[in-house]
Amino acid sequence: MPRAAHRARPFTHLAATDGGRDTPNKWVGDRFVPRPVVSYGVYEGPARFGRPVEGSGQLESGDDELRLAFGQGLWGGRLPDDWQVIDAEMYAVLAYLRKMATSEDAADRRCLVLSDCKPALQQIEAAYRKGSLEGLREWDRGVGTQLEGICRYRAQLESVTFLWVPSHAGCASNAYADAAATAYMGASEIEDATAVIREAVRTRPCLYTDRRRT
């Protein structure tokens, strides 16, 4: 279906999103204690690179230029340690759609989003088909606030198509997004995800947070 949709009216932007959670052990006293680390990654494809080779119709580029081009298409961040994988997966989608929706030509952007998290995509689609943002905050596990933000940003774009891609099945875009998420697990700063979510939430009077410290 995405290929047919692209032929009928080409997508203007594409991204693969991913979220991850790891629990490396940390030595505390006389025992190892699991310390969860949560992050997300987004891959939007490489920046333009290469120089035309006269008379051949081809481009040439060096290894450093290639690395820089692909690196510019990768971004993400570390998230609160008490988040679950599906929270990170949804936040990756939210962060990408927020970036798209806050651009000057948002109304003309047709986005394709690839994700390997089927439960997250199913909840996103169910929330969007609901047709109203009211009541999303009552959905299980507190994902309603993220769903509201995703639906709100989605409505500001011309179109958004989601495509589920099996994980570790040879899809390069998802592999890059996974690599970005893994890299950001080593970040020293935790992104203020609450502020990003709060920015898009309008149907509830306030958003409470409780960061547990250990």
PDB file of C-alpha atoms in Angstrom:
ATOM      1  CA  MET A   1       0.000   0.000   0.000  1.00  0.00           C
ATOM      2  CA  PRO A   2       2.738   2.603   0.817  1.00  0.00           C
ATOM      3  CA  ARG A   3       4.350   1.969  -2.579  1.00  0.00           C
ATOM      4  CA  ALA A   4       1.023   2.508  -4.360  1.00  0.00           C
ATOM      5  CA  ALA A   5       0.370   5.631  -2.281  1.00  0.00           C
ATOM      6  CA  HIS A   6       3.843   6.922  -3.117  1.00  0.00           C
ATOM      7  CA  ARG A   7       3.202   6.469  -6.827  1.00  0.00           C
ATOM      8  CA  ALA A   8      -0.139   8.270  -6.597  1.00  0.00           C
ATOM      9  CA  ARG A   9       1.168  11.165  -4.507  1.00  0.00           C
ATOM     10  CA  PRO A  10       4.834  10.835  -3.522  1.00  0.00           C
ATOM     11  CA  PHE A  11       5.873  11.095   0.099  1.00  0.00           C
ATOM     12  CA  THR A  12       7.914  14.195   0.800  1.00  0.00           C
ATOM     13  CA  HIS A  13       9.565  12.886   3.984  1.00  0.00           C
ATOM     14  CA  LEU A  14      10.466   9.494   5.426  1.00  0.00           C
ATOM     15  CA  ALA A  15      11.779   8.348   8.779  1.00  0.00           C
ATOM     16  CA  ALA A  16      12.364   5.166  10.724  1.00  0.00           C
ATOM     17  CA  THR A  17      11.825   5.389  14.489  1.00  0.00           C
ATOM     18  CA  ASP A  18      12.892   3.112  17.314  1.00  0.00           C
ATOM     19  CA  GLY A  19      12.923   2.927  21.092  1.00  0.00           C
ATOM     20  CA  GLY A  20      15.006   0.745  23.355  1.00  0.00           C
ATOM     21  CA  ARG A  21      15.554  -0.236  26.959  1.00  0.00           C
ATOM     22  CA  ASP A  22      18.542  -1.950  28.456  1.00  0.00           C
ATOM     23  CA  THR A  23      19.243  -3.023  32.022  1.00  0.00           C
ATOM     24  CA  PRO A  24      22.988  -3.063  32.560  1.00  0.00           C
ATOM     25  CA  ASN A  25      24.032  -4.136  36.039  1.00  0.00           C
ATOM     26  CA  LYS A  26      25.858  -1.732  38.286  1.00  0.00           C
ATOM     27  CA  TRP A  27      27.972  -2.812  41.229  1.00  0.00           C
ATOM     28  CA  VAL A  28      26.435  -1.456  44.429  1.00  0.00           C
ATOM     29  CA  GLY A  29      28.008  -2.565  47.683  1.00  0.00           C
ATOM     30  CA  ASP A  30      28.459  -6.310  47.418  1.00  0.00           C
ATOM     31  CA  ARG A  31      26.012  -7.026  44.575  1.00  0.00           C
ATOM     32  CA  PHE A  32      24.985  -6.060  41.061  1.00  0.00           C
ATOM     33  CA  VAL A  33      21.810  -3.965  40.752  1.00  0.00           C
ATOM     34  CA  PRO A  34      20.022  -3.525  37.399  1.00  0.00           C
ATOM     35  CA  ARG A  35      19.903   0.101  36.277  1.00  0.00           C
ATOM     36  CA  PRO A  36      17.541   0.511  33.307  1.00  0.00           C
ATOM     37  CA  VAL A  37      18.591   2.814  30.493  1.00  0.00           C
ATOM     38  CA  VAL A  38      15.942   3.980  28.001  1.00  0.00           C
ATOM     39  CA  SER A  39      16.433   5.869  24.733  1.00  0.00           C
ATOM     40  CA  TYR A  40      14.996   6.521  21.286  1.00  0.00           C
ATOM     41  CA  GLY A  41      16.376   7.002  17.801  1.00  0.00           C
ATOM     42  CA  VAL A  42      15.206   8.477  14.506  1.00  0.00           C
ATOM     43  CA  TYR A  43      16.705   8.049  11.051  1.00  0.00           C
ATOM     44  CA  GLU A  44      15.583  10.417   8.296  1.00  0.00           C
ATOM     45  CA  GLY A  45      17.992   9.302   5.603  1.00  0.00           C
ATOM     46  CA  PRO A  46      21.327  10.833   4.622  1.00  0.00           C
ATOM     47  CA  ALA A  47      21.840  14.481   3.811  1.00  0.00           C
ATOM     48  CA  ARG A  48      22.731  15.331   0.221  1.00  0.00           C
ATOM     49  CA  PHE A  49      26.231  14.261  -0.665  1.00  0.00           C
ATOM     50  CA  GLY A  50      28.473  13.687  -3.655  1.00  0.00           C
ATOM     51  CA  ARG A  51      29.726  15.681  -6.609  1.00  0.00           C
ATOM     52  CA  PRO A  52      28.689  15.146 -10.238  1.00  0.00           C
ATOM     53  CA  VAL A  53      31.196  13.308 -12.394  1.00  0.00           C
ATOM     54  CA  GLU A  54      31.298  15.162 -15.694  1.00  0.00           C
ATOM     55  CA  GLY A  55      29.859  13.207 -18.583  1.00  0.00           C
ATOM     56  CA  SER A  56      28.855  10.139 -16.523  1.00  0.00           C
ATOM     57  CA  GLY A  57      25.640  11.171 -14.810  1.00  0.00           C
ATOM     58  CA  GLN A  58      27.035   9.754 -11.553  1.00  0.00           C
ATOM     59  CA  LEU A  59      28.190  11.160  -8.227  1.00  0.00           C
ATOM     60  CA  GLU A  60      31.450  10.686  -6.413  1.00  0.00           C
ATOM     61  CA  SER A  61      32.149  11.094  -2.707  1.00  0.00           C
ATOM     62  CA  GLY A  62      34.678  10.132  -0.070  1.00  0.00           C
ATOM     63  CA  ASP A  63      34.201   7.941   2.989  1.00  0.00           C
ATOM     64  CA  ASP A  64      34.255  10.915   5.365  1.00  0.00           C
ATOM     65  CA  GLU A  65      31.589  12.667   3.330  1.00  0.00           C
ATOM     66  CA  LEU A  66      29.393   9.570   3.431  1.00  0.00           C
ATOM     67  CA  ARG A  67      29.744   9.204   7.185  1.00  0.00           C
ATOM     68  CA  LEU A  68      28.877  12.851   7.708  1.00  0.00           C
ATOM     69  CA  ALA A  69      25.840  12.644   5.389  1.00  0.00           C
ATOM     70  CA  PHE A  70      24.408   9.609   7.152  1.00  0.00           C
ATOM     71  CA  GLY A  71      25.229  11.008  10.569  1.00  0.00           C
ATOM     72  CA  GLN A  72      23.218  14.142   9.846  1.00  0.00           C
ATOM     73  CA  GLY A  73      20.134  11.988   9.340  1.00  0.00           C
ATOM     74  CA  LEU A  74      20.435  10.308  12.748  1.00  0.00           C
ATOM     75  CA  TRP A  75      19.180  11.785  16.012  1.00  0.00           C
ATOM     76  CA  GLY A  76      17.506  10.796  19.267  1.00  0.00           C
ATOM     77  CA  GLY A  77      17.965  11.062  23.007  1.00  0.00           C
ATOM     78  CA  ARG A  78      17.999   9.369  26.363  1.00  0.00           C
ATOM     79  CA  LEU A  79      14.648   9.081  28.169  1.00  0.00           C
ATOM     80  CA  PRO A  80      13.605   8.651  31.830  1.00  0.00           C
ATOM     81  CA  ASP A  81      14.876   5.362  33.221  1.00  0.00           C
ATOM     82  CA  ASP A  82      11.450   4.230  34.459  1.00  0.00           C
ATOM     83  CA  TRP A  83       9.942   4.254  30.952  1.00  0.00           C
ATOM     84  CA  GLN A  84       9.123   1.007  29.166  1.00  0.00           C
ATOM     85  CA  VAL A  85      10.038   0.108  25.589  1.00  0.00           C
ATOM     86  CA  ILE A  86       6.611   0.994  24.177  1.00  0.00           C
ATOM     87  CA  ASP A  87       6.848   4.429  25.835  1.00  0.00           C
ATOM     88  CA  ALA A  88      10.157   5.022  24.041  1.00  0.00           C
ATOM     89  CA  GLU A  89       8.766   3.714  20.745  1.00  0.00           C
ATOM     90  CA  MET A  90       5.824   6.114  20.918  1.00  0.00           C
ATOM     91  CA  TYR A  91       8.011   9.021  21.968  1.00  0.00           C
ATOM     92  CA  ALA A  92      10.235   8.473  18.927  1.00  0.00           C
ATOM     93  CA  VAL A  93       7.158   8.830  16.693  1.00  0.00           C
ATOM     94  CA  LEU A  94       5.982  11.877  18.668  1.00  0.00           C
ATOM     95  CA  ALA A  95       9.373  13.573  18.433  1.00  0.00           C
ATOM     96  CA  TYR A  96       9.570  13.049  14.677  1.00  0.00           C
ATOM     97  CA  LEU A  97       6.017  14.263  13.977  1.00  0.00           C
ATOM     98  CA  ARG A  98       6.649  17.267  16.226  1.00  0.00           C
ATOM     99  CA  LYS A  99       9.654  18.169  14.091  1.00  0.00           C
ATOM    100  CA  MET A 100       7.591  17.810  10.912  1.00  0.00           C
ATOM    101  CA  ALA A 101       4.543  19.685  12.239  1.00  0.00           C
ATOM    102  CA  THR A 102       6.545  22.683  13.466  1.00  0.00           C
ATOM    103  CA  SER A 103       8.067  23.352  10.041  1.00  0.00           C
ATOM    104  CA  GLU A 104       6.807  26.222   7.904  1.00  0.00           C
ATOM    105  CA  ASP A 105       5.507  23.907   5.179  1.00  0.00           C
ATOM    106  CA  ALA A 106       3.924  21.383   7.555  1.00  0.00           C
ATOM    107  CA  ALA A 107       0.581  21.404   5.730  1.00  0.00           C
ATOM    108  CA  ASP A 108       2.304  20.199   2.550  1.00  0.00           C
ATOM    109  CA  ARG A 109       4.354  17.417   4.101  1.00  0.00           C
ATOM    110  CA  ARG A 110       3.417  13.794   3.344  1.00  0.00           C
ATOM    111  CA  CYS A 111       5.326  11.565   5.734  1.00  0.00           C
ATOM    112  CA  LEU A 112       6.040   7.846   5.801  1.00  0.00           C
ATOM    113  CA  VAL A 113       7.045   6.489   9.216  1.00  0.00           C
ATOM    114  CA  LEU A 114       8.605   3.040   9.609  1.00  0.00           C
ATOM    115  CA  SER A 115       8.490   1.253  12.968  1.00  0.00           C
ATOM    116  CA  ASP A 116       9.074  -2.282  14.210  1.00  0.00           C
ATOM    117  CA  CYS A 117       6.746  -1.878  17.203  1.00  0.00           C
ATOM    118  CA  LYS A 118       3.356  -3.227  16.132  1.00  0.00           C
ATOM    119  CA  PRO A 119       1.609  -2.583  19.507  1.00  0.00           C
ATOM    120  CA  ALA A 120       2.575   1.106  19.377  1.00  0.00           C
ATOM    121  CA  LEU A 121       1.350   1.476  15.775  1.00  0.00           C
ATOM    122  CA  GLN A 122      -1.909  -0.272  16.610  1.00  0.00           C
ATOM    123  CA  GLN A 123      -2.579   2.100  19.494  1.00  0.00           C
ATOM    124  CA  ILE A 124      -1.628   5.129  17.397  1.00  0.00           C
ATOM    125  CA  GLU A 125      -4.001   4.103  14.611  1.00  0.00           C
ATOM    126  CA  ALA A 126      -6.827   3.276  17.025  1.00  0.00           C
ATOM    127  CA  ALA A 127      -6.456   6.680  18.692  1.00  0.00           C
ATOM    128  CA  TYR A 128      -6.423   8.503  15.350  1.00  0.00           C
ATOM    129  CA  ARG A 129      -9.484   6.652  14.047  1.00  0.00           C
ATOM    130  CA  LYS A 130     -11.301   7.537  17.255  1.00  0.00           C
ATOM    131  CA  GLY A 131     -11.717  10.964  15.697  1.00  0.00           C
ATOM    132  CA  SER A 132     -11.472  12.901  18.948  1.00  0.00           C
ATOM    133  CA  LEU A 133      -8.683  13.686  21.368  1.00  0.00           C
ATOM    134  CA  GLU A 134     -11.061  13.653  24.326  1.00  0.00           C
ATOM    135  CA  GLY A 135     -10.713  10.619  26.537  1.00  0.00           C
ATOM    136  CA  LEU A 136      -7.261   9.548  25.366  1.00  0.00           C
ATOM    137  CA  ARG A 137      -5.844  10.375  28.784  1.00  0.00           C
ATOM    138  CA  GLU A 138      -7.927   7.517  30.226  1.00  0.00           C
ATOM    139  CA  TRP A 139      -6.138   4.884  28.112  1.00  0.00           C
ATOM    140  CA  ASP A 140      -4.062   2.290  29.947  1.00  0.00           C
ATOM    141  CA  ARG A 141      -0.518   2.873  31.184  1.00  0.00           C
ATOM    142  CA  GLY A 142      -0.587   6.607  30.718  1.00  0.00           C
ATOM    143  CA  VAL A 143       0.176   6.446  27.004  1.00  0.00           C
ATOM    144  CA  GLY A 144      -2.819   8.659  26.314  1.00  0.00           C
ATOM    145  CA  THR A 145      -0.804  11.857  26.621  1.00  0.00           C
ATOM    146  CA  GLN A 146       1.658  10.691  23.987  1.00  0.00           C
ATOM    147  CA  LEU A 147      -1.179   9.496  21.756  1.00  0.00           C
ATOM    148  CA  GLU A 148      -2.835  12.895  22.020  1.00  0.00           C
ATOM    149  CA  GLY A 149       0.372  14.609  20.956  1.00  0.00           C
ATOM    150  CA  ILE A 150       0.900  12.217  18.058  1.00  0.00           C
ATOM    151  CA  CYS A 151      -2.667  12.721  16.822  1.00  0.00           C
ATOM    152  CA  ARG A 152      -2.426  16.482  17.200  1.00  0.00           C
ATOM    153  CA  TYR A 153       0.802  16.757  15.196  1.00  0.00           C
ATOM    154  CA  ARG A 154      -0.450  14.239  12.643  1.00  0.00           C
ATOM    155  CA  ALA A 155      -3.478  16.408  11.947  1.00  0.00           C
ATOM    156  CA  GLN A 156      -1.216  19.369  11.113  1.00  0.00           C
ATOM    157  CA  LEU A 157       0.473  17.501   8.258  1.00  0.00           C
ATOM    158  CA  GLU A 158      -1.016  16.746   4.855  1.00  0.00           C
ATOM    159  CA  SER A 159      -0.720  13.023   5.497  1.00  0.00           C
ATOM    160  CA  VAL A 160       1.114  10.514   7.659  1.00  0.00           C
ATOM    161  CA  THR A 161       1.386   6.846   6.702  1.00  0.00           C
ATOM    162  CA  PHE A 162       2.710   4.291   9.179  1.00  0.00           C
ATOM    163  CA  LEU A 163       4.333   1.059   8.072  1.00  0.00           C
ATOM    164  CA  TRP A 164       5.219  -1.814  10.362  1.00  0.00           C
ATOM    165  CA  VAL A 165       8.574  -3.404   9.546  1.00  0.00           C
ATOM    166  CA  PRO A 166       9.706  -6.591  11.346  1.00  0.00           C
ATOM    167  CA  SER A 167      12.742  -5.970  13.527  1.00  0.00           C
ATOM    168  CA  HIS A 168      16.139  -7.295  12.462  1.00  0.00           C
ATOM    169  CA  ALA A 169      14.732  -8.388   9.095  1.00  0.00           C
ATOM    170  CA  GLY A 170      17.130  -6.549   6.812  1.00  0.00           C
ATOM    171  CA  CYS A 171      15.458  -3.117   6.665  1.00  0.00           C
ATOM    172  CA  ALA A 172      18.388  -0.697   6.627  1.00  0.00           C
ATOM    173  CA  SER A 173      16.357   2.329   7.764  1.00  0.00           C
ATOM    174  CA  ASN A 174      15.153   0.574  10.905  1.00  0.00           C
ATOM    175  CA  ALA A 175      18.651  -0.706  11.580  1.00  0.00           C
ATOM    176  CA  TYR A 176      19.955   2.878  11.519  1.00  0.00           C
ATOM    177  CA  ALA A 177      17.183   4.028  13.873  1.00  0.00           C
ATOM    178  CA  ASP A 178      18.034   1.157  16.219  1.00  0.00           C
ATOM    179  CA  ALA A 179      21.707   2.133  16.082  1.00  0.00           C
ATOM    180  CA  ALA A 180      20.809   5.727  16.993  1.00  0.00           C
ATOM    181  CA  ALA A 181      18.709   4.573  19.952  1.00  0.00           C
ATOM    182  CA  THR A 182      21.530   2.327  21.150  1.00  0.00           C
ATOM    183  CA  ALA A 183      24.057   5.147  20.841  1.00  0.00           C
ATOM    184  CA  TYR A 184      21.939   7.528  22.911  1.00  0.00           C
ATOM    185  CA  MET A 185      21.804   5.044  25.791  1.00  0.00           C
ATOM    186  CA  GLY A 186      25.250   6.358  26.570  1.00  0.00           C
ATOM    187  CA  ALA A 187      24.125   9.988  26.763  1.00  0.00           C
ATOM    188  CA  SER A 188      24.836  11.717  30.058  1.00  0.00           C
ATOM    189  CA  GLU A 189      21.768  13.973  29.911  1.00  0.00           C
ATOM    190  CA  ILE A 190      18.151  12.768  29.997  1.00  0.00           C
ATOM    191  CA  GLU A 191      15.866  14.571  27.562  1.00  0.00           C
ATOM    192  CA  ASP A 192      13.040  16.598  29.102  1.00  0.00           C
ATOM    193  CA  ALA A 193      10.406  14.394  27.493  1.00  0.00           C
ATOM    194  CA  THR A 194       7.701  15.628  29.851  1.00  0.00           C
ATOM    195  CA  ALA A 195       8.020  19.159  28.488  1.00  0.00           C
ATOM    196  CA  VAL A 196       7.798  17.886  24.897  1.00  0.00           C
ATOM    197  CA  ILE A 197       4.652  15.872  25.668  1.00  0.00           C
ATOM    198  CA  ARG A 198       3.099  18.670  27.724  1.00  0.00           C
ATOM    199  CA  GLU A 199       3.537  21.043  24.787  1.00  0.00           C
ATOM    200  CA  ALA A 200       1.119  18.960  22.702  1.00  0.00           C
ATOM    201  CA  VAL A 201      -1.452  18.089  25.385  1.00  0.00           C
ATOM    202  CA  ARG A 202      -4.549  20.297  25.511  1.00  0.00           C
ATOM    203  CA  THR A 203      -7.401  18.117  26.823  1.00  0.00           C
ATOM    204  CA  ARG A 204      -6.289  17.725  30.422  1.00  0.00           C
ATOM    205  CA  PRO A 205      -5.754  20.495  32.991  1.00  0.00           C
ATOM    206  CA  CYS A 206      -2.271  19.343  34.015  1.00  0.00           C
ATOM    207  CA  LEU A 207       0.304  16.631  33.574  1.00  0.00           C
ATOM    208  CA  TYR A 208       1.834  15.102  36.673  1.00  0.00           C
ATOM    209  CA  THR A 209       5.264  13.517  36.745  1.00  0.00           C
ATOM    210  CA  ASP A 210       7.072  11.566  39.397  1.00  0.00           C
ATOM    211  CA  ARG A 211      10.730  10.887  38.729  1.00  0.00           C
ATOM    212  CA  ARG A 212      11.961   8.144  40.991  1.00  0.00           C
ATOM    213  CA  ARG A 213      15.480   8.551  42.287  1.00  0.00           C
ATOM    214  CA  THR A 214      17.587   5.621  43.413  1.00  0.00           C
TER     215      THR A 214
END
